PDB file of C-alpha atoms in Angstrom:
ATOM      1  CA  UNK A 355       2.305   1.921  19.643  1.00  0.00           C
ATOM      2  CA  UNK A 356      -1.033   0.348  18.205  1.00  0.00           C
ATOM      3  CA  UNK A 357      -0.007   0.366  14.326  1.00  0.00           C
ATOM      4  CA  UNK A 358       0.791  -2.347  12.266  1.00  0.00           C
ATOM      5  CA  UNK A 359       4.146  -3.542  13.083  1.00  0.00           C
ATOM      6  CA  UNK A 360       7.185  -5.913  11.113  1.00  0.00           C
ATOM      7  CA  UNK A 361      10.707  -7.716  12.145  1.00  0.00           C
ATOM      8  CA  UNK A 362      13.129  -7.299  11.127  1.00  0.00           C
ATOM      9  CA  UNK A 363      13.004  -4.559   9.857  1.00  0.00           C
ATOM     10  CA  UNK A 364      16.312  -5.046   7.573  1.00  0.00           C
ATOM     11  CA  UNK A 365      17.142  -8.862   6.836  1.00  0.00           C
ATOM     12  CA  UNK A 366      20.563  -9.453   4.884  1.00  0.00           C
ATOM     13  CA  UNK A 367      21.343 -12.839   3.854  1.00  0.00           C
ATOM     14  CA  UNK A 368      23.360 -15.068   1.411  1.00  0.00           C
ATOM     15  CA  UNK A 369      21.793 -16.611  -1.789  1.00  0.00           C
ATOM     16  CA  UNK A 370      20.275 -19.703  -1.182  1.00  0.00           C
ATOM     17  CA  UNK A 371      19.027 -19.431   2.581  1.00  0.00           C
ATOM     18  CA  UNK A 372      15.706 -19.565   3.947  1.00  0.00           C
ATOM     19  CA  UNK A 373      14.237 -16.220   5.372  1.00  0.00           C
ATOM     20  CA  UNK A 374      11.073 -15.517   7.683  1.00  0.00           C
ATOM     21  CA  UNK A 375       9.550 -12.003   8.288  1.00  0.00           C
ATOM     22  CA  UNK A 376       6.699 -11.805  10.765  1.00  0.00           C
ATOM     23  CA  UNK A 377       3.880  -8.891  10.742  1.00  0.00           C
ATOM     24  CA  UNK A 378       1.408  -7.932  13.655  1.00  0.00           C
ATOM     25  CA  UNK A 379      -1.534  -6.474  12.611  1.00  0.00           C
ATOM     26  CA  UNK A 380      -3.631  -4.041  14.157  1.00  0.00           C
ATOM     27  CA  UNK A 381      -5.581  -6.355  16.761  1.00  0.00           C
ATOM     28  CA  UNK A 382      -8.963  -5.799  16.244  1.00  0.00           C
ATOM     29  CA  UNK A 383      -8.204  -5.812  12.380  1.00  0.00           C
ATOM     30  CA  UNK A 384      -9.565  -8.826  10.682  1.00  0.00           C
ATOM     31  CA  UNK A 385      -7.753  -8.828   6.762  1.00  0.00           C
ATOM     32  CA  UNK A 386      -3.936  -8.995   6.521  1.00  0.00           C
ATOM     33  CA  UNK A 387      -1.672  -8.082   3.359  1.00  0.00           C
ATOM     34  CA  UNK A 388       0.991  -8.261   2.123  1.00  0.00           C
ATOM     35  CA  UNK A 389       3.537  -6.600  -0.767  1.00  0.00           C
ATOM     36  CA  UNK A 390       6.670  -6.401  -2.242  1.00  0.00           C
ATOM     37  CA  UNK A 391       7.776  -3.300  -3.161  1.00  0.00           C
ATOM     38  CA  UNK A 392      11.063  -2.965  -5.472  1.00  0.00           C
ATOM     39  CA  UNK A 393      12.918   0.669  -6.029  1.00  0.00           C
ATOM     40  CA  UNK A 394      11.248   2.963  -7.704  1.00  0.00           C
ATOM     41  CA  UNK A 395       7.959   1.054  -7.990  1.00  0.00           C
ATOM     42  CA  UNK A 396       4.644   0.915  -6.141  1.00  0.00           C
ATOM     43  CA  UNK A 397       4.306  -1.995  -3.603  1.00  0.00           C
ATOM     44  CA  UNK A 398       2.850  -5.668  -5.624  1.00  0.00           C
ATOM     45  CA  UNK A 399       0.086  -7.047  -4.291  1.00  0.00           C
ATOM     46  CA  UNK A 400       1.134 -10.367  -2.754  1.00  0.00           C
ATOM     47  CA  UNK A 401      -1.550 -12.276  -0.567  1.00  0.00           C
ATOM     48  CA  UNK A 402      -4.189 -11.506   1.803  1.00  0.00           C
ATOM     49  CA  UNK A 403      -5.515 -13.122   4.659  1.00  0.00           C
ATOM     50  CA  UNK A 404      -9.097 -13.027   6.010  1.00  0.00           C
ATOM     51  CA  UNK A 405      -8.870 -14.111   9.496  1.00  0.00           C
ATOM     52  CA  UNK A 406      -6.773 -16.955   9.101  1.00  0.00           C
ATOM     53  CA  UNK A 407      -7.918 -17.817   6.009  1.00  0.00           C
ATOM     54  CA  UNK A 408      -5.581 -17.107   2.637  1.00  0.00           C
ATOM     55  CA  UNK A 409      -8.081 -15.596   0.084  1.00  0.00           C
ATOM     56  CA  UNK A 410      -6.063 -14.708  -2.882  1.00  0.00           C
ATOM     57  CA  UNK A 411      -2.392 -14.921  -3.939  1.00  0.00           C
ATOM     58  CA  UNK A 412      -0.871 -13.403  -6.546  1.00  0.00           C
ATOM     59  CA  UNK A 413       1.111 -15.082  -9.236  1.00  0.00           C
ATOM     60  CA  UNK A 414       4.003 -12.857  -8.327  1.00  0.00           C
ATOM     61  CA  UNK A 415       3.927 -15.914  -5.371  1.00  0.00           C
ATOM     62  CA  UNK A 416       6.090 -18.668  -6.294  1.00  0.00           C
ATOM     63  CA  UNK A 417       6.273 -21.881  -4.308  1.00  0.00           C
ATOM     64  CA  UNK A 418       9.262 -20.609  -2.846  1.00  0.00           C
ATOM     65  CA  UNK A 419       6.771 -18.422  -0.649  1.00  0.00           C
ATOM     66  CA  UNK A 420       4.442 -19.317   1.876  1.00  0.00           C
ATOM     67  CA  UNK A 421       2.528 -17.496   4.019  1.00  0.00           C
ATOM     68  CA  UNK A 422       0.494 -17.979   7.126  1.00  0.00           C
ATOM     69  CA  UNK A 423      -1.783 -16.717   9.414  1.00  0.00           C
ATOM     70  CA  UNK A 424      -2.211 -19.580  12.055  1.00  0.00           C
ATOM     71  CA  UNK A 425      -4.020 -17.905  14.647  1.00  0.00           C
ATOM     72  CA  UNK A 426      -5.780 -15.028  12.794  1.00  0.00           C
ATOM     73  CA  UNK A 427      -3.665 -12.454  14.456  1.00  0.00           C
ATOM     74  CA  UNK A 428      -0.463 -12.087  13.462  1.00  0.00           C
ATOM     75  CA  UNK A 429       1.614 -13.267   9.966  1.00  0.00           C
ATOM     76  CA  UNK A 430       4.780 -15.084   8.514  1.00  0.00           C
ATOM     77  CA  UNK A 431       5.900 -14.747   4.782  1.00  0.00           C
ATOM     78  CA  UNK A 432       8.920 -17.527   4.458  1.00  0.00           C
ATOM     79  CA  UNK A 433      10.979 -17.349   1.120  1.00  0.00           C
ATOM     80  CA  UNK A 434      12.805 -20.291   0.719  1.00  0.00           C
ATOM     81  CA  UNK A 435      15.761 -20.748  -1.604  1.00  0.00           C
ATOM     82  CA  UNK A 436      16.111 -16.698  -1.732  1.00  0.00           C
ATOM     83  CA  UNK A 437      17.523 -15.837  -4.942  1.00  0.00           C
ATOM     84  CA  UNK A 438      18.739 -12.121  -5.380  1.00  0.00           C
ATOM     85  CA  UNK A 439      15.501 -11.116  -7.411  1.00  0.00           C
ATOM     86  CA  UNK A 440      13.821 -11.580  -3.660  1.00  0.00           C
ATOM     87  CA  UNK A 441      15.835  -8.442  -2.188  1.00  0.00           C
ATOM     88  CA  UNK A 442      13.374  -5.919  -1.941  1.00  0.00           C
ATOM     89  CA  UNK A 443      10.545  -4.181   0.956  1.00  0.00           C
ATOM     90  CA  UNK A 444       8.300  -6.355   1.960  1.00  0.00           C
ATOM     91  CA  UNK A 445       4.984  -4.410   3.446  1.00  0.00           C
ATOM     92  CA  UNK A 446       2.647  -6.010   5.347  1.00  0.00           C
ATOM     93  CA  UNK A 447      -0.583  -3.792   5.828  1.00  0.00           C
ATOM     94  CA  UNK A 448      -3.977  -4.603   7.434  1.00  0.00           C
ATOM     95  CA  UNK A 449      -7.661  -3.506   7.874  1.00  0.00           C
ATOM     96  CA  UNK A 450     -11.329  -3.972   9.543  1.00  0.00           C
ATOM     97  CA  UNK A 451     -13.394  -5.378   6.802  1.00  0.00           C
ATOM     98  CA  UNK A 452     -17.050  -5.283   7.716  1.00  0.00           C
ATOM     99  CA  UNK A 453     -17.919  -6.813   4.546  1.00  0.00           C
ATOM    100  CA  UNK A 454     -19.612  -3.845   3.179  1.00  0.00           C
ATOM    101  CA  UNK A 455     -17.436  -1.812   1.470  1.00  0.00           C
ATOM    102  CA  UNK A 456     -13.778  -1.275   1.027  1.00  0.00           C
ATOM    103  CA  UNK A 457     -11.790  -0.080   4.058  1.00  0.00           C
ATOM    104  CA  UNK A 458      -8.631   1.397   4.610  1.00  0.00           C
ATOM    105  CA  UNK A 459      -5.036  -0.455   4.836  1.00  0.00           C
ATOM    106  CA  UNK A 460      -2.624   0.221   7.471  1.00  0.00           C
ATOM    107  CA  UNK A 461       0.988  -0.137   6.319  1.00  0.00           C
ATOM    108  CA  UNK A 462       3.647  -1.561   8.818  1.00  0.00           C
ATOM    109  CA  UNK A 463       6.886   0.407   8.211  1.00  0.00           C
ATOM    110  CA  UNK A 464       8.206  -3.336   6.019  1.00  0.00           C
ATOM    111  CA  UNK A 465      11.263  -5.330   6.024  1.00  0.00           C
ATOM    112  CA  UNK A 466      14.088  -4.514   3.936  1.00  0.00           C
ATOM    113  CA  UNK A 467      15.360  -8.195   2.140  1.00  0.00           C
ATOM    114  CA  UNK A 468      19.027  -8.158   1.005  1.00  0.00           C
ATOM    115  CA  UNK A 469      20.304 -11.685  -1.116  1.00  0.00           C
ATOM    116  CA  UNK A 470      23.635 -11.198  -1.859  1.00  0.00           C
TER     117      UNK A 470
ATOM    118  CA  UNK B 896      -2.758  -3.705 -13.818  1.00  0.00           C
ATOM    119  CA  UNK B 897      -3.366  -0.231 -11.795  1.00  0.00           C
ATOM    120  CA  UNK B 898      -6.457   1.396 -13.539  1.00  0.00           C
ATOM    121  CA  UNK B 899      -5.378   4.927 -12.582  1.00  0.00           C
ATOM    122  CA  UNK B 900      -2.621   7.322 -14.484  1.00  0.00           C
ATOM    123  CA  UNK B 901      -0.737   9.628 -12.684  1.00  0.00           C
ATOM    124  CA  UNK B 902       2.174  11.934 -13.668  1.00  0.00           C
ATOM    125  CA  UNK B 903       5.475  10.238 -12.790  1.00  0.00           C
ATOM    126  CA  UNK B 904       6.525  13.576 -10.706  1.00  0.00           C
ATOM    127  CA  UNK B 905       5.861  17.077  -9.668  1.00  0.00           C
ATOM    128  CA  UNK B 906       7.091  20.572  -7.489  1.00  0.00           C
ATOM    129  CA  UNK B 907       5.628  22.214  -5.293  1.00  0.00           C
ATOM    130  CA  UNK B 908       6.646  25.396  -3.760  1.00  0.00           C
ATOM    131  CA  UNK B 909       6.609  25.326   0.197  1.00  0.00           C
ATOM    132  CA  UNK B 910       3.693  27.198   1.378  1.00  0.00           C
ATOM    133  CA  UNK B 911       1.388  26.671  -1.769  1.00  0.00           C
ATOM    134  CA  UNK B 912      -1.030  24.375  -2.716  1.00  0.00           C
ATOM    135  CA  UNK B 913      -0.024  21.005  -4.031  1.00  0.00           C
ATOM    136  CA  UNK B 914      -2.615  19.757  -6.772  1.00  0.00           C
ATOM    137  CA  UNK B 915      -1.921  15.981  -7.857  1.00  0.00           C
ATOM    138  CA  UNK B 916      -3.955  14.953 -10.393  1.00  0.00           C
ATOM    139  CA  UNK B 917      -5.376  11.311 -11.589  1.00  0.00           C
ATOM    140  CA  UNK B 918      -6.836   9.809 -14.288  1.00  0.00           C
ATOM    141  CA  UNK B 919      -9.227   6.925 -14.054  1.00  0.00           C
ATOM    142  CA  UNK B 920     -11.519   6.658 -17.278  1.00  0.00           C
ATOM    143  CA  UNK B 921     -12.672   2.916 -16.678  1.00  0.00           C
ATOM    144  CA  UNK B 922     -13.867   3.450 -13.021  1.00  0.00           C
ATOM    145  CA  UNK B 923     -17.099   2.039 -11.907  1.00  0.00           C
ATOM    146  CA  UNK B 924     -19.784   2.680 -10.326  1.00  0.00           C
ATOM    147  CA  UNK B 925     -19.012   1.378  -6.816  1.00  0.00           C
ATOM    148  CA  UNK B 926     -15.286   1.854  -6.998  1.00  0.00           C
ATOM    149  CA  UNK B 927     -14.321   4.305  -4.850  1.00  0.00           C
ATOM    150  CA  UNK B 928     -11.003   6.967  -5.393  1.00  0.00           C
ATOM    151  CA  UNK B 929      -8.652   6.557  -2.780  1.00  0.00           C
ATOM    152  CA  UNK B 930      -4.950   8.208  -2.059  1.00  0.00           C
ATOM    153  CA  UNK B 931      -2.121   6.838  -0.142  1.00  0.00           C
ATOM    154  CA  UNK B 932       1.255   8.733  -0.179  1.00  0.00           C
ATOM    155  CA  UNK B 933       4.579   7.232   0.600  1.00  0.00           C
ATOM    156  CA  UNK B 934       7.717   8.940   2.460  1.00  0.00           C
ATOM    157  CA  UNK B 935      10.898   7.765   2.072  1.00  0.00           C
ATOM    158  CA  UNK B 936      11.765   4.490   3.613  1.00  0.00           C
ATOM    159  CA  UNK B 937       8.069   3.921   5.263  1.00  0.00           C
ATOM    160  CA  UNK B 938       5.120   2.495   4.635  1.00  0.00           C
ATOM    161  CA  UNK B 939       2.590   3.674   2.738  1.00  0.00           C
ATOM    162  CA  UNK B 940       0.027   6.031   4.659  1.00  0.00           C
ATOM    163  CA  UNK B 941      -3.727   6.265   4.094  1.00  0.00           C
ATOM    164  CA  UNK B 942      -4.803  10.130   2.950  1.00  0.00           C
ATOM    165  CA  UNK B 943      -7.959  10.354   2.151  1.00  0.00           C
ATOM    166  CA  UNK B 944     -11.135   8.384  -0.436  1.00  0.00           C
ATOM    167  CA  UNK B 945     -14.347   9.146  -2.200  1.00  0.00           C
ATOM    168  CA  UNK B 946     -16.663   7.851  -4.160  1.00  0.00           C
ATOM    169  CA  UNK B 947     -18.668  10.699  -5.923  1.00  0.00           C
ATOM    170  CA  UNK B 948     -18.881  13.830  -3.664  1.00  0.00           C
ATOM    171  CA  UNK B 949     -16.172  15.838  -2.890  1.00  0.00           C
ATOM    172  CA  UNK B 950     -14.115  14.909   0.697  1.00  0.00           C
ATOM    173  CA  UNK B 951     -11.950  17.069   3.089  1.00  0.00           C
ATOM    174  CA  UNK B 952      -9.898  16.057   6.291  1.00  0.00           C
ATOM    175  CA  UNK B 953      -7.294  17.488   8.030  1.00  0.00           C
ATOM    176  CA  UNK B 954      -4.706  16.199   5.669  1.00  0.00           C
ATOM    177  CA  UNK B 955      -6.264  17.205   2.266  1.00  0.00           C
ATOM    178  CA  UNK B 956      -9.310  17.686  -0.289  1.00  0.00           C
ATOM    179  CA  UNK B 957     -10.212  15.515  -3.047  1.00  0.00           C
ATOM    180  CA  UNK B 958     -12.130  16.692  -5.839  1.00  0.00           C
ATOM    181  CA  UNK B 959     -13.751  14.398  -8.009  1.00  0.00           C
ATOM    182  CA  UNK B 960     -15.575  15.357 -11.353  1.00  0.00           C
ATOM    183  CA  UNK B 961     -18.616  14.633 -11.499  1.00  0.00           C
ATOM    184  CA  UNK B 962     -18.200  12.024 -14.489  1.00  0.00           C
ATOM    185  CA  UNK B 963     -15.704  10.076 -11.839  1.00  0.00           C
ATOM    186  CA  UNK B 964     -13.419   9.719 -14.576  1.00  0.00           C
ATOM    187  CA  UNK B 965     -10.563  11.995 -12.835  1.00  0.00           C
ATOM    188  CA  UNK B 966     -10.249  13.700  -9.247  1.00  0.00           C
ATOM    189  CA  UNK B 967      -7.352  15.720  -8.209  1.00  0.00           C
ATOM    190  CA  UNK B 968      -5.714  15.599  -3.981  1.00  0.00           C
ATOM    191  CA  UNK B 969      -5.247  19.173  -2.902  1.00  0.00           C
ATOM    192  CA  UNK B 970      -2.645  19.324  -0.391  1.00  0.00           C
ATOM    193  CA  UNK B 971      -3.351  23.144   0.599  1.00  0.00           C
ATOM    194  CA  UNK B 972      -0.398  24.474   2.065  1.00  0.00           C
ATOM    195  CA  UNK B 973       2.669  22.345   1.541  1.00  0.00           C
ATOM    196  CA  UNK B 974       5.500  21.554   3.485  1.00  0.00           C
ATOM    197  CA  UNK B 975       8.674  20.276   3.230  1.00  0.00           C
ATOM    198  CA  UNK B 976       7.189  16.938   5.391  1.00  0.00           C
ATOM    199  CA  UNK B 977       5.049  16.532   2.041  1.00  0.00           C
ATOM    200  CA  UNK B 978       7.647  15.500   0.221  1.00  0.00           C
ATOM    201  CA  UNK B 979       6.253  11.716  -0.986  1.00  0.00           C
ATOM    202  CA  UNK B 980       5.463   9.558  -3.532  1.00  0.00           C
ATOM    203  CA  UNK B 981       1.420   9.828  -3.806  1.00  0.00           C
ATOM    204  CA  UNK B 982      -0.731   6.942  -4.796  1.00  0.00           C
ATOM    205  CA  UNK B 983      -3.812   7.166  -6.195  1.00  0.00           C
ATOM    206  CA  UNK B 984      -5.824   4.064  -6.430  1.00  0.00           C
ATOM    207  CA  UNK B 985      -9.508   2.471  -7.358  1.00  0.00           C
ATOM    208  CA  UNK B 986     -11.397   0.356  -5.708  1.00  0.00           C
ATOM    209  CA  UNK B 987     -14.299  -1.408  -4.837  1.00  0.00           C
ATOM    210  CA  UNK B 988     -13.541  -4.371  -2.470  1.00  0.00           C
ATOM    211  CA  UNK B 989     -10.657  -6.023  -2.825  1.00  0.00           C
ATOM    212  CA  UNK B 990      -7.058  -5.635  -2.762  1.00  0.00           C
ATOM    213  CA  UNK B 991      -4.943  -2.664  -3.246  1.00  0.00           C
ATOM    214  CA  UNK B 992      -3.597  -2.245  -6.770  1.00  0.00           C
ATOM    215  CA  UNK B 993      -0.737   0.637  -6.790  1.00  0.00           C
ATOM    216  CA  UNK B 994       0.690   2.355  -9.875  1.00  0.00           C
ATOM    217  CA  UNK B 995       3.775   3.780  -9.920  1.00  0.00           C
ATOM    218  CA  UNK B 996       2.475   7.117  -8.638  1.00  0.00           C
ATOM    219  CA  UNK B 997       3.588  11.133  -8.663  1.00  0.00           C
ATOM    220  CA  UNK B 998       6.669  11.466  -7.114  1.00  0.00           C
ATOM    221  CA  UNK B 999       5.597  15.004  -5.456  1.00  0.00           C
ATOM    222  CA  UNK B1000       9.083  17.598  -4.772  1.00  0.00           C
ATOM    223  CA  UNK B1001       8.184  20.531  -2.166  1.00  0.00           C
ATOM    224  CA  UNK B1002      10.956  22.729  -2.674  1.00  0.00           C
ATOM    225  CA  UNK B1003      12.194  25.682  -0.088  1.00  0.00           C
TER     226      UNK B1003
END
């Protein structure tokens, strides 16, 4: 399977403890994403990566979160602290950019986050 | 914020064509229309874009009007496997932005 891939794919933990998802992207794919998506809504825009670069994070991202790409390949997003507002998907999607135009995002199949 | 509007939901019946519909008044000039749909439980799944001239694949049409300012995803003959939330989004070159989309019922 050459698609975007995520593990675990269901994380349950208690409130308080420190959590780490990991996402490989497509390999030749250069830009990596990532979103939270809560029931019922569309996923939230939470930071991308350019090679191993972080370009943009939303505020959505406390300093609970962190991301990295160390190696411009694949991804961690740690939440630290979780509190039960964290449970939710977490996507993690990634494209070619060519720096021309806009090109499509390839969605892993996310991590289901559970704080009790 | 999401610069598109969608209805929150819609049937279809199985076999017919599915037309989703989607506002997006403020687009720009480079911004292109693009459509993602959602199935329970998965990630979300790349249909289809455009900018200005109408597009067809093997998954769907778009129409766009020729002001830009709305474009409707055909789904021609749907099935039961169609059954999504669908996402339609603008763009130019930057992150994804998702509404809340049309929650899309094909029905037996």
């Amino acid at each position: 399977d050459t698609g975007v891939s995520q593990d675990p794919r269901h994380k349950i933990t208690k409130r308080g403890q420190n959590v780490t998802f990991r996402c490989d992207p497509i390999s030749e794919h250069n830009r990596l994403y990532w979103y939270r998506q809560t029931l019922g809504q569309g996923p939230e825009f939470l930071t991308y990566f350019q090679n191993e670069a972080q370009l943009e994070k939303s505020r959505l991202l406390s300093d609970r979160f962190s991301a990295e790409r160390p190696k411009g390949s694949f991804s961690t997003l740690e939440i630290q602290r979780t509190e039960q507002g964290d449970s939710a998907m977490y996507l993690c999607a990634s494209s070619l950019d060519l720096g021309v135009t806009y090109n499509e995002q390839f969605f892993g199949p996310g991590t289901r986050l559970t704080v009790l | 914020d999401a610069k598109t509007t969608q209805p929150p939901s819609m049937d279809c019946a199985e076999g017919r064509a599915a037309n989703l519909p989607c506002n997006h008044s403020t687009i720009s000039g480079n911004e292109y229309v693009y459509w993602y749909r959602q199935i329970h439980s998965q990630g979300p799944q790349y249909i289809i874009h455009g900018l200005k001239n109408n597009e067809t694949n093997e998954m769907a049409s778009l129409i766009i009007t020729e002001d830009r300012k709305s474009s409707t995803l055909i789904l021609p003959h749907a099935t039961l496997r169609d059954t999504a939330v669908y996402y339609c989004i603008v763009l130019s070159y930057d992150k994804v932005i998702f509404g809340p989309g049309t929650s899309l019922s094909v029905i037996p």
